[in-house]
Amino acid sequence: VSINIAPEMRSLGFGKNLLKISEKKLVSDFGKCSLIAKVLKNNQSSISLFHKSHYKILTDDQKQQYQHFLLDRGIFCAWELP
């Protein structure tokens, strides 16, 4: 999952809406797959978004600059997007 919002449009709820739309599109195209998000550890807004959206911390390696979050649906799928 990757979401990038223009700085002047942040804190307006677009991230939450884009995440929900993306989740619905992925489910409709690929079925009920678990999703993983890679978030910079200093991006508190994104961390909050994924926590509020029921993603759980998957990795929290202190040596890495990213945290990984998982929306676990019990089914893991792998695919490459074009």
PDB file of C-alpha atoms in Angstrom:
ATOM      1  CA  VAL A   1       0.000   0.000   0.000  1.00  0.00           C
ATOM      2  CA  SER A   2       1.396   3.378  -0.925  1.00  0.00           C
ATOM      3  CA  ILE A   3      -0.423   6.678  -0.526  1.00  0.00           C
ATOM      4  CA  ASN A   4       1.087  10.075  -1.280  1.00  0.00           C
ATOM      5  CA  ILE A   5      -0.900  13.262  -0.681  1.00  0.00           C
ATOM      6  CA  ALA A   6       0.243  16.712  -1.827  1.00  0.00           C
ATOM      7  CA  PRO A   7       1.413  18.696   1.225  1.00  0.00           C
ATOM      8  CA  GLU A   8      -1.256  21.374   0.819  1.00  0.00           C
ATOM      9  CA  MET A   9      -4.006  18.692   0.775  1.00  0.00           C
ATOM     10  CA  ARG A  10      -2.918  16.788   3.903  1.00  0.00           C
ATOM     11  CA  SER A  11      -5.090  16.532   7.043  1.00  0.00           C
ATOM     12  CA  LEU A  12      -8.276  16.741   4.974  1.00  0.00           C
ATOM     13  CA  GLY A  13      -9.202  13.040   5.134  1.00  0.00           C
ATOM     14  CA  PHE A  14      -7.997  12.103   1.657  1.00  0.00           C
ATOM     15  CA  GLY A  15      -5.565   9.460   2.963  1.00  0.00           C
ATOM     16  CA  LYS A  16      -8.314   7.582   4.797  1.00  0.00           C
ATOM     17  CA  ASN A  17     -10.609   7.710   1.775  1.00  0.00           C
ATOM     18  CA  LEU A  18      -7.863   6.624  -0.636  1.00  0.00           C
ATOM     19  CA  LEU A  19      -6.908   3.726   1.629  1.00  0.00           C
ATOM     20  CA  LYS A  20     -10.517   2.484   1.824  1.00  0.00           C
ATOM     21  CA  ILE A  21     -11.004   2.830  -1.952  1.00  0.00           C
ATOM     22  CA  SER A  22      -7.706   1.001  -2.574  1.00  0.00           C
ATOM     23  CA  GLU A  23      -8.664  -1.828  -0.210  1.00  0.00           C
ATOM     24  CA  LYS A  24     -12.040  -2.258  -1.967  1.00  0.00           C
ATOM     25  CA  LYS A  25     -10.397  -2.243  -5.417  1.00  0.00           C
ATOM     26  CA  LEU A  26      -7.799  -4.822  -4.385  1.00  0.00           C
ATOM     27  CA  VAL A  27     -10.473  -7.091  -2.914  1.00  0.00           C
ATOM     28  CA  SER A  28     -12.600  -6.788  -6.056  1.00  0.00           C
ATOM     29  CA  ASP A  29      -9.605  -7.523  -8.335  1.00  0.00           C
ATOM     30  CA  PHE A  30      -7.705 -10.114  -6.289  1.00  0.00           C
ATOM     31  CA  GLY A  31     -10.015 -11.402  -3.558  1.00  0.00           C
ATOM     32  CA  LYS A  32      -9.575 -11.111   0.198  1.00  0.00           C
ATOM     33  CA  CYS A  33      -5.833 -10.722   0.524  1.00  0.00           C
ATOM     34  CA  SER A  34      -3.865  -9.481   3.491  1.00  0.00           C
ATOM     35  CA  LEU A  35      -2.246  -6.101   2.867  1.00  0.00           C
ATOM     36  CA  ILE A  36       1.126  -4.790   4.009  1.00  0.00           C
ATOM     37  CA  ALA A  37       2.020  -1.101   4.299  1.00  0.00           C
ATOM     38  CA  LYS A  38       5.565   0.259   4.531  1.00  0.00           C
ATOM     39  CA  VAL A  39       5.674   3.528   6.492  1.00  0.00           C
ATOM     40  CA  LEU A  40       8.562   5.803   7.424  1.00  0.00           C
ATOM     41  CA  LYS A  41       8.923   5.740  11.204  1.00  0.00           C
ATOM     42  CA  ASN A  42       8.856   9.544  11.406  1.00  0.00           C
ATOM     43  CA  ASN A  43       5.582   9.804   9.429  1.00  0.00           C
ATOM     44  CA  GLN A  44       3.211  10.045  12.376  1.00  0.00           C
ATOM     45  CA  SER A  45       0.199  10.892  10.194  1.00  0.00           C
ATOM     46  CA  SER A  46       0.573   7.678   8.169  1.00  0.00           C
ATOM     47  CA  ILE A  47       1.209   5.586  11.279  1.00  0.00           C
ATOM     48  CA  SER A  48      -1.983   6.985  12.811  1.00  0.00           C
ATOM     49  CA  LEU A  49      -3.944   6.299   9.600  1.00  0.00           C
ATOM     50  CA  PHE A  50      -2.920   2.635   9.510  1.00  0.00           C
ATOM     51  CA  HIS A  51      -3.577   2.145  13.237  1.00  0.00           C
ATOM     52  CA  LYS A  52      -7.069   3.675  12.893  1.00  0.00           C
ATOM     53  CA  SER A  53      -7.693   1.463   9.843  1.00  0.00           C
ATOM     54  CA  HIS A  54      -7.076  -1.712  11.893  1.00  0.00           C
ATOM     55  CA  TYR A  55      -3.619  -2.496  10.537  1.00  0.00           C
ATOM     56  CA  LYS A  56      -1.297  -4.114  13.070  1.00  0.00           C
ATOM     57  CA  ILE A  57       2.443  -3.555  13.398  1.00  0.00           C
ATOM     58  CA  LEU A  58       4.204  -6.345  11.522  1.00  0.00           C
ATOM     59  CA  THR A  59       7.798  -5.213  12.013  1.00  0.00           C
ATOM     60  CA  ASP A  60       9.385  -2.606  14.230  1.00  0.00           C
ATOM     61  CA  ASP A  61      13.108  -3.111  13.719  1.00  0.00           C
ATOM     62  CA  GLN A  62      14.914  -0.279  15.482  1.00  0.00           C
ATOM     63  CA  LYS A  63      17.709  -0.432  12.884  1.00  0.00           C
ATOM     64  CA  GLN A  64      15.329   0.240   9.991  1.00  0.00           C
ATOM     65  CA  GLN A  65      13.783   3.560   9.019  1.00  0.00           C
ATOM     66  CA  TYR A  66      10.470   1.918   8.122  1.00  0.00           C
ATOM     67  CA  GLN A  67       7.712   0.185  10.048  1.00  0.00           C
ATOM     68  CA  HIS A  68       5.528  -2.416   8.338  1.00  0.00           C
ATOM     69  CA  PHE A  69       1.810  -2.705   9.063  1.00  0.00           C
ATOM     70  CA  LEU A  70      -0.436  -5.647   8.232  1.00  0.00           C
ATOM     71  CA  LEU A  71      -4.153  -5.819   7.531  1.00  0.00           C
ATOM     72  CA  ASP A  72      -4.538  -9.542   8.167  1.00  0.00           C
ATOM     73  CA  ARG A  73      -7.328 -11.293   6.337  1.00  0.00           C
ATOM     74  CA  GLY A  74      -5.713 -14.711   6.798  1.00  0.00           C
ATOM     75  CA  ILE A  75      -4.979 -15.029   3.072  1.00  0.00           C
ATOM     76  CA  PHE A  76      -1.621 -14.004   1.657  1.00  0.00           C
ATOM     77  CA  CYS A  77      -1.426 -13.287  -2.049  1.00  0.00           C
ATOM     78  CA  ALA A  78       1.512 -12.163  -4.150  1.00  0.00           C
ATOM     79  CA  TRP A  79       1.289 -10.207  -7.348  1.00  0.00           C
ATOM     80  CA  GLU A  80       3.109  -7.484  -9.220  1.00  0.00           C
ATOM     81  CA  LEU A  81       1.318  -4.388 -10.316  1.00  0.00           C
ATOM     82  CA  PRO A  82       2.186  -3.032 -13.773  1.00  0.00           C
TER      83      PRO A  82
END
